[in-house]
XYZ file of N, CA and C in Angstrom:
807
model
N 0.847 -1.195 0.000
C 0.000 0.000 0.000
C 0.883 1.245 0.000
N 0.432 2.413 -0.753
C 1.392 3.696 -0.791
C 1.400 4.286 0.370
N 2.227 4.991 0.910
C 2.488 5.572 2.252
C 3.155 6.724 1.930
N 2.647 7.815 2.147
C 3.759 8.875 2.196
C 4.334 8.983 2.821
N 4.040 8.928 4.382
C 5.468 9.053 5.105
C 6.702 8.017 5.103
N 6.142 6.826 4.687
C 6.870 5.952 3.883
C 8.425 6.035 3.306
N 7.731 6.801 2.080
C 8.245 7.275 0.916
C 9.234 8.061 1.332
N 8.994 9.104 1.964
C 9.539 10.554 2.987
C 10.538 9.810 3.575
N 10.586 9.067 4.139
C 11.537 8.670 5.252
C 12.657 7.536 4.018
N 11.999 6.871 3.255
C 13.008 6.350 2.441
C 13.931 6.876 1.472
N 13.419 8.367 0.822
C 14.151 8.877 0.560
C 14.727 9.894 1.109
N 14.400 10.274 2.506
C 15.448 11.176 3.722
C 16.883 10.277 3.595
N 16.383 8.714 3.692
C 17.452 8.128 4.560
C 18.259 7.771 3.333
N 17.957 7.208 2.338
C 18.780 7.383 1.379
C 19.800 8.305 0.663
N 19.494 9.528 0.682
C 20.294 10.666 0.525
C 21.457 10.348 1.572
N 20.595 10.162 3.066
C 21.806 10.282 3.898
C 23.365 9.201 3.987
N 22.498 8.061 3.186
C 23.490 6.889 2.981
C 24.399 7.318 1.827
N 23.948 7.739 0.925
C 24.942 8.157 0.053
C 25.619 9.314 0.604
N 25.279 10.390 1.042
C 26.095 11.488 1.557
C 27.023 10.458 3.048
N 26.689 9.640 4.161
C 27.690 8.788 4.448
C 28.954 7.687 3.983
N 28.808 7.681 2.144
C 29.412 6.674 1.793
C 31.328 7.576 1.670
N 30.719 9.478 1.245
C 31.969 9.894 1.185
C 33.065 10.448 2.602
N 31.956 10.352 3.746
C 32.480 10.025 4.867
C 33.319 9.637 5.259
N 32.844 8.172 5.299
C 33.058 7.236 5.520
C 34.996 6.773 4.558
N 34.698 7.513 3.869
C 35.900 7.334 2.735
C 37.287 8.175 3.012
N 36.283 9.340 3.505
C 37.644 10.461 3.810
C 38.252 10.182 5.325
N 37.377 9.118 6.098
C 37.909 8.931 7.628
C 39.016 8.154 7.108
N 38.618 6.742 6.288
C 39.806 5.759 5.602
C 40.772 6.064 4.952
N 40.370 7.650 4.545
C 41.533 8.020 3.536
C 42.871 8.928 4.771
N 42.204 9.567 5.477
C 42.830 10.391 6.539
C 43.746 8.787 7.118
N 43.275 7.530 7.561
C 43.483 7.274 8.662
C 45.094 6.422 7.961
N 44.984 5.962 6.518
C 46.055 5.860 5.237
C 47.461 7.391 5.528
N 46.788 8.554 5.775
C 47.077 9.758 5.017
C 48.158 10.164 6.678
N 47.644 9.775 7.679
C 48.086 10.545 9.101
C 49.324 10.403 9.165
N 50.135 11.722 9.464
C 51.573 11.437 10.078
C 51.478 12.640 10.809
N 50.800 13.288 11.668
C 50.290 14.089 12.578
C 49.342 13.856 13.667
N 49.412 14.187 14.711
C 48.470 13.871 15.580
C 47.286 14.601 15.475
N 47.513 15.759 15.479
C 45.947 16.277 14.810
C 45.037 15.199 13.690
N 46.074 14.809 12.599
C 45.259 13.895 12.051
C 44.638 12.240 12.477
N 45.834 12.196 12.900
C 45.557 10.834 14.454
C 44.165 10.833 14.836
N 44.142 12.003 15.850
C 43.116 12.547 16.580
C 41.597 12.403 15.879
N 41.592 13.248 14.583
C 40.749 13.417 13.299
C 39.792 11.913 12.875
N 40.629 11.262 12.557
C 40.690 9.908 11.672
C 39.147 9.091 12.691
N 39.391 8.749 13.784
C 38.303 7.789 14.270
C 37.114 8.565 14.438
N 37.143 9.432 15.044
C 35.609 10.075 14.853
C 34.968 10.155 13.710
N 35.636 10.251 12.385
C 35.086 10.656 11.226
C 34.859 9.372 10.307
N 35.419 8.258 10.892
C 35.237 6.822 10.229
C 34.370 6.359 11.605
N 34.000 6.760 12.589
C 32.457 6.235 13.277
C 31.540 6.984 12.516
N 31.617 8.360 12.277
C 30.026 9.408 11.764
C 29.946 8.522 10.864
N 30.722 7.921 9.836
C 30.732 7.491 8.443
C 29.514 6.229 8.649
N 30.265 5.175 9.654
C 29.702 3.884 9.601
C 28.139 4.417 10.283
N 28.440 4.741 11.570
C 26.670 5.185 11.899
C 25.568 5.799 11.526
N 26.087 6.864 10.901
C 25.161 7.359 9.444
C 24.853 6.303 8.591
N 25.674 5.584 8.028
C 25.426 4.222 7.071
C 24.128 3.311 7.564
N 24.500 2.408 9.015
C 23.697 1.524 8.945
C 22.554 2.653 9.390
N 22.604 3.366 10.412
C 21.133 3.887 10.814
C 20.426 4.465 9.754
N 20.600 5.199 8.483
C 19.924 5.417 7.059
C 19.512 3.851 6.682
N 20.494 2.891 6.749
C 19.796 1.742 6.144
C 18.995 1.296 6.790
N 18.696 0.843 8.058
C 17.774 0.899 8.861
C 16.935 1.153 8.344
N 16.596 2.858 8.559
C 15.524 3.271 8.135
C 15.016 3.315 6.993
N 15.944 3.118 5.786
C 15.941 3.040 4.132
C 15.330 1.341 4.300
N 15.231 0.376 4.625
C 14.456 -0.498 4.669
C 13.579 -0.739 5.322
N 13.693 -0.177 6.564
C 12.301 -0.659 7.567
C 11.035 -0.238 6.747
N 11.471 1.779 6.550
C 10.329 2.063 5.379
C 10.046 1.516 4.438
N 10.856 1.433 3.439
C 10.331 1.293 2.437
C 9.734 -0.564 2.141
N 10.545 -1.415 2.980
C 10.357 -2.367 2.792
C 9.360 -3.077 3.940
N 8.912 -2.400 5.068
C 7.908 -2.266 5.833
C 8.879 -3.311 6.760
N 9.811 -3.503 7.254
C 10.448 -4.230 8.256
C 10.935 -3.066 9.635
N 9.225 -3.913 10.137
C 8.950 -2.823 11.518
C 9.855 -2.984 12.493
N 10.535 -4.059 12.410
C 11.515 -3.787 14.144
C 12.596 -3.541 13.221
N 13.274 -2.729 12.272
C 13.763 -2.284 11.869
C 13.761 -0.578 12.154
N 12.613 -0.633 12.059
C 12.236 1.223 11.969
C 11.655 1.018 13.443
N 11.665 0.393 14.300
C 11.712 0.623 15.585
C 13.369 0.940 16.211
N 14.188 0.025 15.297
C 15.575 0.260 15.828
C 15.709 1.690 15.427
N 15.639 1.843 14.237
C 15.977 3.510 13.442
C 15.333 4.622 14.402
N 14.148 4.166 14.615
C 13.395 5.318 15.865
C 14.036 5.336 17.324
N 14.282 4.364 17.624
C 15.003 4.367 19.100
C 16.582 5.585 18.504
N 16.716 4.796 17.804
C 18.428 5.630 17.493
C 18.150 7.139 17.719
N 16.896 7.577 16.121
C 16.832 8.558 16.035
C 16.079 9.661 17.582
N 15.572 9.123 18.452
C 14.699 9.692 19.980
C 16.415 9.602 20.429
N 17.380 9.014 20.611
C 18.145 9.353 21.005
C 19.176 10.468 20.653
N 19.439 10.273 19.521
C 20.278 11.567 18.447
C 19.946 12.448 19.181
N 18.127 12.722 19.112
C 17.590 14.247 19.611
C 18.147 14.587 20.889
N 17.941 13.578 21.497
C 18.263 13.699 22.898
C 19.443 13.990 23.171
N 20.205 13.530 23.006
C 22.076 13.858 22.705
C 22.095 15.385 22.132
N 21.669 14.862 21.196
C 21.984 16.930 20.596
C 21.181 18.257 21.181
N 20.144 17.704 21.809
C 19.634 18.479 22.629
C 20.154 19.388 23.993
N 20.954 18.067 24.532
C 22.151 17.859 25.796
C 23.040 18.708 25.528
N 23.745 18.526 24.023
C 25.444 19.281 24.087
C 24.957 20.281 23.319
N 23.478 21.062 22.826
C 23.539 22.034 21.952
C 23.297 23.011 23.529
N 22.404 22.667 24.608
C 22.265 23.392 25.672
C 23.707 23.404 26.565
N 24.628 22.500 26.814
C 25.692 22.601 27.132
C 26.998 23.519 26.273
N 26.812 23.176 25.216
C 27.753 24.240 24.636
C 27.335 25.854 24.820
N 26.367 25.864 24.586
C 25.746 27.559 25.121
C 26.125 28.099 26.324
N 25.851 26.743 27.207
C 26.442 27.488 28.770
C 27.909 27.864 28.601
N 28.512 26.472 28.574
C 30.119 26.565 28.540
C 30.923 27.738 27.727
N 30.313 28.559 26.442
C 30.944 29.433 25.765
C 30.074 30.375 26.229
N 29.484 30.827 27.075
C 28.990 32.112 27.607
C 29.710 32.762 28.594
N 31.005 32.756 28.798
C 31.912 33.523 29.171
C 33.003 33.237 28.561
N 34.222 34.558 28.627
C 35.447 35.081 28.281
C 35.268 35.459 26.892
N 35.959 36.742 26.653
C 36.296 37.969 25.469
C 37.388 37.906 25.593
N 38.333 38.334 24.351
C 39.339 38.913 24.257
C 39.622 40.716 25.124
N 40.442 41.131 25.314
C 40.989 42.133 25.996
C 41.309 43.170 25.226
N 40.351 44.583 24.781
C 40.797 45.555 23.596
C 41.956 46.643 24.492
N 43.246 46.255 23.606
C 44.377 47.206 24.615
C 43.878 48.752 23.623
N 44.601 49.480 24.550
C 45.128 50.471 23.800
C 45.932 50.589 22.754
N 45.399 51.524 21.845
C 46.540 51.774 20.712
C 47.466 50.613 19.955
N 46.752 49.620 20.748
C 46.606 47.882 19.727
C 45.721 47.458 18.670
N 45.927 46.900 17.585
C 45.011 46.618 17.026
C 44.821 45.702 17.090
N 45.166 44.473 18.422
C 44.647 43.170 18.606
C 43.971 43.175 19.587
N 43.700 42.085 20.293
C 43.322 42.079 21.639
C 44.398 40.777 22.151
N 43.528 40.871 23.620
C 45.038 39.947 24.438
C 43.697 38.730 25.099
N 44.471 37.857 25.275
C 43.483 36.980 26.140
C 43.674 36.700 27.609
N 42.726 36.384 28.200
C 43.056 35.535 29.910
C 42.276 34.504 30.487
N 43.154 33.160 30.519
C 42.714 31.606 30.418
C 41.616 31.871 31.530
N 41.984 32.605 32.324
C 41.167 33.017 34.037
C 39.565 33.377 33.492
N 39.324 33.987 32.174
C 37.989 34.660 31.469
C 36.994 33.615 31.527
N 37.167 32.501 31.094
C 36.404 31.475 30.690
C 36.009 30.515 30.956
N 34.980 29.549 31.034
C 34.619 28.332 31.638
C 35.295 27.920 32.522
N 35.322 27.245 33.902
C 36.137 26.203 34.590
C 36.244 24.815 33.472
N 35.209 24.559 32.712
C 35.457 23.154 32.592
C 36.279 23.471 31.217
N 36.130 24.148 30.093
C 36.851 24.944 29.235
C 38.837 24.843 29.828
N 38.396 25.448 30.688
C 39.847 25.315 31.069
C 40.693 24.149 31.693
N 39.850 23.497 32.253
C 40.232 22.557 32.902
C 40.615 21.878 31.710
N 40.190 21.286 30.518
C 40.591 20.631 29.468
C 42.095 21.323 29.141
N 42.112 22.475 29.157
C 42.845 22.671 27.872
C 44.714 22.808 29.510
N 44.055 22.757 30.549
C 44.887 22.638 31.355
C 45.647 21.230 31.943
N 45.074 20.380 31.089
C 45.285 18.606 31.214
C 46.495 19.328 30.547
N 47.828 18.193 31.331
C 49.478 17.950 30.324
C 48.803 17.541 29.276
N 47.996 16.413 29.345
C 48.039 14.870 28.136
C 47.499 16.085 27.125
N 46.518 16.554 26.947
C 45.180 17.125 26.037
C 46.334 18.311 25.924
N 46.884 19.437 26.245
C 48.115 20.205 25.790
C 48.860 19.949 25.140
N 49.214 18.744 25.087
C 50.102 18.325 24.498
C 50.331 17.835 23.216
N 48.535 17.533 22.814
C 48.393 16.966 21.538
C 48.005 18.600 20.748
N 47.512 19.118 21.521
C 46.863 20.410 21.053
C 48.232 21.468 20.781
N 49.296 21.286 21.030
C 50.643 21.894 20.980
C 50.905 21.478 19.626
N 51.015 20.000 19.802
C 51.548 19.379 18.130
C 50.628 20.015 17.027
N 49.152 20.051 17.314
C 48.327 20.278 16.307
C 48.798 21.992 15.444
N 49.188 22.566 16.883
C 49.467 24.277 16.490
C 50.706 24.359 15.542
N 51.546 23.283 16.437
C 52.761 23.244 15.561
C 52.462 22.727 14.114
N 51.827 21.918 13.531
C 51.663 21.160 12.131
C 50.868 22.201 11.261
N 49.821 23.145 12.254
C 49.303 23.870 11.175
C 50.253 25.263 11.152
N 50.976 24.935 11.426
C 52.200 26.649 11.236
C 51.778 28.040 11.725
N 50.985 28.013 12.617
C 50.330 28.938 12.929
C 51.109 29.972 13.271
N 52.321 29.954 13.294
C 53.296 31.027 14.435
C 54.207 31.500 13.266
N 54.497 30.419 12.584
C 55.633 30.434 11.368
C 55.011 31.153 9.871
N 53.387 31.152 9.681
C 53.229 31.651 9.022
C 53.090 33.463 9.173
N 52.517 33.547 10.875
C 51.949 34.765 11.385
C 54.039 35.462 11.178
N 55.314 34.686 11.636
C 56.131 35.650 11.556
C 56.747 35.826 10.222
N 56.147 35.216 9.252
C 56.497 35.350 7.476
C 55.719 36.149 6.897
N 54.227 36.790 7.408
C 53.141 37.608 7.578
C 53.747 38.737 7.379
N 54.192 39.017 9.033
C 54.449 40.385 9.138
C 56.148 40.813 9.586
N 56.920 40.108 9.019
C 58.538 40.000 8.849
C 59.043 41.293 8.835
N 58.497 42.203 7.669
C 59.025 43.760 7.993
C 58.052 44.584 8.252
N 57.363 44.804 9.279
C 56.732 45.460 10.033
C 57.697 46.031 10.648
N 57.391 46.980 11.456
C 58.209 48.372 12.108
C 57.011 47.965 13.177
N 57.632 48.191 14.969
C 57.136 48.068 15.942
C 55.233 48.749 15.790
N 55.166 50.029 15.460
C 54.187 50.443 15.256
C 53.240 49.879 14.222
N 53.647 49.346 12.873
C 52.891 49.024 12.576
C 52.657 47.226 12.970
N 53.440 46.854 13.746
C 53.024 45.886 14.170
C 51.772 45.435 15.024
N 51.839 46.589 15.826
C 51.010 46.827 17.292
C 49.757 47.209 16.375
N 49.659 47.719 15.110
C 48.462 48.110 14.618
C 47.326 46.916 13.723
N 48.355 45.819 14.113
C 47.370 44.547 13.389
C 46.739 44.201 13.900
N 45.945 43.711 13.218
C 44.465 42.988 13.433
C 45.081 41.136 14.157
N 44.934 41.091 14.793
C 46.026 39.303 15.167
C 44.539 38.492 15.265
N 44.682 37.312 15.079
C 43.807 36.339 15.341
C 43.928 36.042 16.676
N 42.753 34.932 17.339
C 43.193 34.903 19.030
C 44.395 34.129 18.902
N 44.746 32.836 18.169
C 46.132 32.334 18.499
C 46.947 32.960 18.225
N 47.267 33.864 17.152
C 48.516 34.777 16.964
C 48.670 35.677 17.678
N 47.490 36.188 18.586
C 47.734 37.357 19.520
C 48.411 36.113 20.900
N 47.695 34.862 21.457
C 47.763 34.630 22.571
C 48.963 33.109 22.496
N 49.678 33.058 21.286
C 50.350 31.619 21.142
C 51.954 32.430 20.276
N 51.632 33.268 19.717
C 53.110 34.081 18.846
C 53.638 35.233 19.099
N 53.563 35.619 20.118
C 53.911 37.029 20.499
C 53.654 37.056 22.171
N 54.454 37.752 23.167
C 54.670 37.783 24.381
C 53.536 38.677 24.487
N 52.658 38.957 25.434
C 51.447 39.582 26.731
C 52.416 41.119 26.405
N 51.377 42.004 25.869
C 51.578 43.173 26.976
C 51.727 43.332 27.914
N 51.912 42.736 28.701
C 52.220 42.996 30.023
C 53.487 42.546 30.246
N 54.294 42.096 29.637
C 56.141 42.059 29.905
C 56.441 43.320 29.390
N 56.508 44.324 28.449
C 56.960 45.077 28.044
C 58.120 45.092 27.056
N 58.319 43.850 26.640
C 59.219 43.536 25.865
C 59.741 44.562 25.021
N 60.785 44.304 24.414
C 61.680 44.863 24.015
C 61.240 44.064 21.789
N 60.550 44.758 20.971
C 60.329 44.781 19.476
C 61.361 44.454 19.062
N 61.724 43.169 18.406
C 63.032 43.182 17.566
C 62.043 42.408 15.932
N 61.657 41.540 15.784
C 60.232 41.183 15.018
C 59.225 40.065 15.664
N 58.020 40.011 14.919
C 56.757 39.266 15.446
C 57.170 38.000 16.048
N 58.088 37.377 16.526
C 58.644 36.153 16.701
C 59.406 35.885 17.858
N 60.072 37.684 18.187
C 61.799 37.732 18.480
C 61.485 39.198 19.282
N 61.883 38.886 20.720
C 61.699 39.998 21.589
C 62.640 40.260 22.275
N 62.736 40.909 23.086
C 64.427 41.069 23.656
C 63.662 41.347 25.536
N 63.659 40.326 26.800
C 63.042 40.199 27.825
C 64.162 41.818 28.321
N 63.160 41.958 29.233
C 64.140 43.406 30.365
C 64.699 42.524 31.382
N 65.899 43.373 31.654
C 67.255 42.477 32.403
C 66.429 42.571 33.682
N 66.770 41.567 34.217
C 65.985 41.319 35.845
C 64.972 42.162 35.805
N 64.052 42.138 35.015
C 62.673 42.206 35.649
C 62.285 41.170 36.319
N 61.077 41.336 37.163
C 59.773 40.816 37.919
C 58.854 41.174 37.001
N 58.340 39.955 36.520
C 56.901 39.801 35.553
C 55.822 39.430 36.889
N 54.627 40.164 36.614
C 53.292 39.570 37.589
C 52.405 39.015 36.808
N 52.999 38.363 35.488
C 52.134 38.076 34.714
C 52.899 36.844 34.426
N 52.298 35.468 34.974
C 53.903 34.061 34.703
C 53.981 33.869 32.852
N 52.912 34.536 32.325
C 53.348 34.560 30.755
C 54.844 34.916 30.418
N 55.249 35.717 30.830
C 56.540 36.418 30.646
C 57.391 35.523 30.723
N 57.560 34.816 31.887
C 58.336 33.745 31.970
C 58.726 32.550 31.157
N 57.417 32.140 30.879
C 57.224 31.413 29.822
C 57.472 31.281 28.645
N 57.744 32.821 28.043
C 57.736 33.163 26.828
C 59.796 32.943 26.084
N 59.899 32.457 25.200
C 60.941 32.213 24.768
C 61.120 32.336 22.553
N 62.109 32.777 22.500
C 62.367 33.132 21.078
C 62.545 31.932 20.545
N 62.869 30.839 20.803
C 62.749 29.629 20.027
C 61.363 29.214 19.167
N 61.421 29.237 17.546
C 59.973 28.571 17.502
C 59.261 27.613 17.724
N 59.831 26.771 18.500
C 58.802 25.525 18.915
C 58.749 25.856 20.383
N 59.439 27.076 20.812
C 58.108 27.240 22.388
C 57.836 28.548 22.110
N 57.768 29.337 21.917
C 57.187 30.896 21.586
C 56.479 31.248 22.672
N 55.116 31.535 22.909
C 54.424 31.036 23.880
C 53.768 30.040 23.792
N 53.512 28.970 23.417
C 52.703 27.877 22.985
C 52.755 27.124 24.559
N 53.577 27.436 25.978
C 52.975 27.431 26.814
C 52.663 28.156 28.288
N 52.185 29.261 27.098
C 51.361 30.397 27.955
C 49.682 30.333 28.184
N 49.058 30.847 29.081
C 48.109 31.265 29.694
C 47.676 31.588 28.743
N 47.682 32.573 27.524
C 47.532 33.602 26.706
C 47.031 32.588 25.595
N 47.948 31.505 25.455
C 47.783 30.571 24.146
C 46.647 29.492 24.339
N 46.635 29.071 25.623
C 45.396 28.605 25.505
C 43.882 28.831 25.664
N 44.407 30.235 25.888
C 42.478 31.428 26.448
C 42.804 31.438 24.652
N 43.178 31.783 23.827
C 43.433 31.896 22.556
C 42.441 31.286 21.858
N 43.014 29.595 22.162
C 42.370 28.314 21.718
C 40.825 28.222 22.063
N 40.551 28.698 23.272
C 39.452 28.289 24.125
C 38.382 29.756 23.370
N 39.493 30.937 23.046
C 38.056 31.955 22.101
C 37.720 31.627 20.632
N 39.026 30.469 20.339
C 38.176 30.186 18.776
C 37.309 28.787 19.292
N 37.291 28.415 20.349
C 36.494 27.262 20.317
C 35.097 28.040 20.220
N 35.609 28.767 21.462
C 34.073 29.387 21.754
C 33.182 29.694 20.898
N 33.782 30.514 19.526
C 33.252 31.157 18.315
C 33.045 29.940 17.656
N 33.610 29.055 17.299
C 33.083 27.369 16.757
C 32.166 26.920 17.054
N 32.255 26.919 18.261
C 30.980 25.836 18.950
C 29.649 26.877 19.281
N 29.783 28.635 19.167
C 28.329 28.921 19.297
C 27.786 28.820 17.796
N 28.859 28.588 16.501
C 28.104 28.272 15.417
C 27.374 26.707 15.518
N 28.675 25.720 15.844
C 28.001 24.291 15.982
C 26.645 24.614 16.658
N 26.445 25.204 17.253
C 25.223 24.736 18.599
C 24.128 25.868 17.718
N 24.071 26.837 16.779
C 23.293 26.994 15.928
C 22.902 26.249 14.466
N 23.995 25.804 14.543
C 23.474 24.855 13.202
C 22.700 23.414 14.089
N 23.094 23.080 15.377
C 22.518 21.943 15.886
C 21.025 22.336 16.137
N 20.580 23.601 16.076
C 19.130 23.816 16.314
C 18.405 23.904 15.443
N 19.231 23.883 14.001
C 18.251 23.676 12.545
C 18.234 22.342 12.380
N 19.246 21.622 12.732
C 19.222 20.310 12.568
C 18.449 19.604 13.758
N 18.356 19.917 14.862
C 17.294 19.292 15.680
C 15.834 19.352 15.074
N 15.437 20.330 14.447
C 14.389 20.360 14.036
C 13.917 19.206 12.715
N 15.351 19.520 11.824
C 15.183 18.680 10.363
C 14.856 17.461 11.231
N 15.704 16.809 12.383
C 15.541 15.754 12.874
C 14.242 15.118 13.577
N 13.278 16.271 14.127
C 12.049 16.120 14.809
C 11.131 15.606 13.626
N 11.504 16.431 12.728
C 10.599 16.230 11.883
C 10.788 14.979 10.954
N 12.001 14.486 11.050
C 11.990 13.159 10.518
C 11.638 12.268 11.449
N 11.505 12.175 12.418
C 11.581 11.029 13.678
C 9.618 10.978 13.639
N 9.182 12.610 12.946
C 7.666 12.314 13.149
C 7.264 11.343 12.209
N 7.637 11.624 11.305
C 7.595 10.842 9.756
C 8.148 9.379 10.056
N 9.168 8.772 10.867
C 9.585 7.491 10.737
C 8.224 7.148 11.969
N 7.482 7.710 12.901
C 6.324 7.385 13.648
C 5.480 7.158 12.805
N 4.811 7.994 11.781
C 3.730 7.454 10.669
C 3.783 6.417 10.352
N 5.320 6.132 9.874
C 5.780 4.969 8.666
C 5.463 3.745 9.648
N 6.313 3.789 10.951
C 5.993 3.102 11.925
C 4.739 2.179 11.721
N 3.690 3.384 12.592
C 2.494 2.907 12.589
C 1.777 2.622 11.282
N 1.858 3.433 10.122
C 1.592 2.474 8.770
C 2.140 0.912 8.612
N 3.639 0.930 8.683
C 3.893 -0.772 8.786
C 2.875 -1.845 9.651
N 2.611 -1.157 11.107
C 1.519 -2.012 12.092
C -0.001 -2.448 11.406
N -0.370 -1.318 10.566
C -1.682 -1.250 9.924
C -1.505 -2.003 8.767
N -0.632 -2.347 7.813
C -0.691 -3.000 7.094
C -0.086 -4.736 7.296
N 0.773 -4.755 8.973
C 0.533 -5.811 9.169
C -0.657 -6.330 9.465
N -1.390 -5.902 10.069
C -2.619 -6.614 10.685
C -3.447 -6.681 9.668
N -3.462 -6.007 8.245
C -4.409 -5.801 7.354
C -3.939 -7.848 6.557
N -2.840 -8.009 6.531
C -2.445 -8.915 5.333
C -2.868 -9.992 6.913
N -2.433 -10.022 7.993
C -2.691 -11.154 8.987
C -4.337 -11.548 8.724
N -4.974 -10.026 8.765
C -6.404 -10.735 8.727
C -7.087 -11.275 7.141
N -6.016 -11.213 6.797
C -6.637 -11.409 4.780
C -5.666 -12.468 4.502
């Protein structure tokens, strides 16, 4: 018998199986491709979305269309859960990135950061050795420091101070206003002889490029304001997609209960 919601749900889930097949491909291709830990890191999450998108579309790409009801009972349990999950971390991410800003200095055209601004649990992550440590390598592989001092190489102190910096290039490639350093270029500072810093950034900070500040205070409030700006987009796109999702989970309920009605129709005939 024809069913529209049927239909609806078999070709929702189908799209989604094919849009999982290139997934699924680029996790296998990354996991071939890794000689980075960022990509390490990358590789298994994106070869699970792949496979679980797969069977749960097929699931539902047969229960519907082929009316195999404890099929589209499994697909419905999955999908009441999805909601539920994304419901959880779209209201959790909102809390967690509803504090810390960057710092507008004077007569800077960046801003400065402070790890102290933002979430406890925000920080607490990015204050783990283990989780620093991979997140160090990742900064290092994407050149973030090496490109920012090939950027602005002949800049003159002033027009240095007049750039626009991203949060990691302000809080991971360049020492805190608050040492007072000594301008030699974006990379390369010259510390004041026996000073007292009240800021332990200072300390921290070194002309070598593989520690720059990469472990400063500064570099990881940095990390933690582009998360922030990430994840209040994730957690808006998760509220268009909660919906696309309600509204499919209503449609796999029709199909549902259509499969029940046309069992009992062929049992009694």
């Amino acid at each position: 018998m024809f069913r529209v919601s049927n239909n609806l749900v078999g070709i929702l889930n189908l799209v989604t199986f094919l849009l999982s097949i290139p997934i699924l491909v680029a996790g296998i291709w990354l996991s071939n491709q890794a000689d980075s830990e960022c990509e390490r890191w990358l590789e298994k999450p994106v070869i699970v979305l792949g496979v679980f998108l797969m069977l749960v579309s097929l699931a539902g790409l047969i229960g519907a269309c082929c009316q195999v009801s404890w099929l589209l009972w499994f697909y419905l349990l999955v999908m009441f859960l999805l909601i539920l999950l994304l419901t959880v971390f779209t209201i959790f991410a909102f809390a967690v990135t509803n504090k810390g800003a960057g710092e507008a200095l004077s007569y800077r055209g960046y801003k400065e950061y402070r790890l102290g601004d933002y979430s406890n649990w925000l920080q607490n992550r990015v204050n783990n050795t283990k989780n620093w440590n991979k997140i160090k390598s990742c900064l290092h592989d994407s050149k973030v420091c090496s490109s920012f001092a090939d950027k602005y190489l002949n800049d003159t102190v002033e027009q240095f101070y007049a750039e626009h910096l991203s949060a990691l290039q302000s809080g991971c490639c360049k020492p805190s206003n608050d040492c007072n350093f000594t301008y030699v270029k974006p990379t390369e500072w010259n510390k004041t002889e026996g000073g007292a810093y009240t800021n332990p950034d200072c300390n921290a900070w070194e002309n070598d490029p593989m520690v720059l500040c990469f472990n400063c205070g500064s570099c990881k409030a940095g990390l933690l304001d582009n998360i922030k700006s990430n994840w209040k987009k994730v957690a808006i796109v998760n509220v268009i997609f909660l919906v696309f999702l309600i509204v499919v989970y209503s449609l796999g309920c029709c199909a549902f209960r259509n499969n029940r009605k046309d069992n009992a129709y062929w049992n009694r005939h």
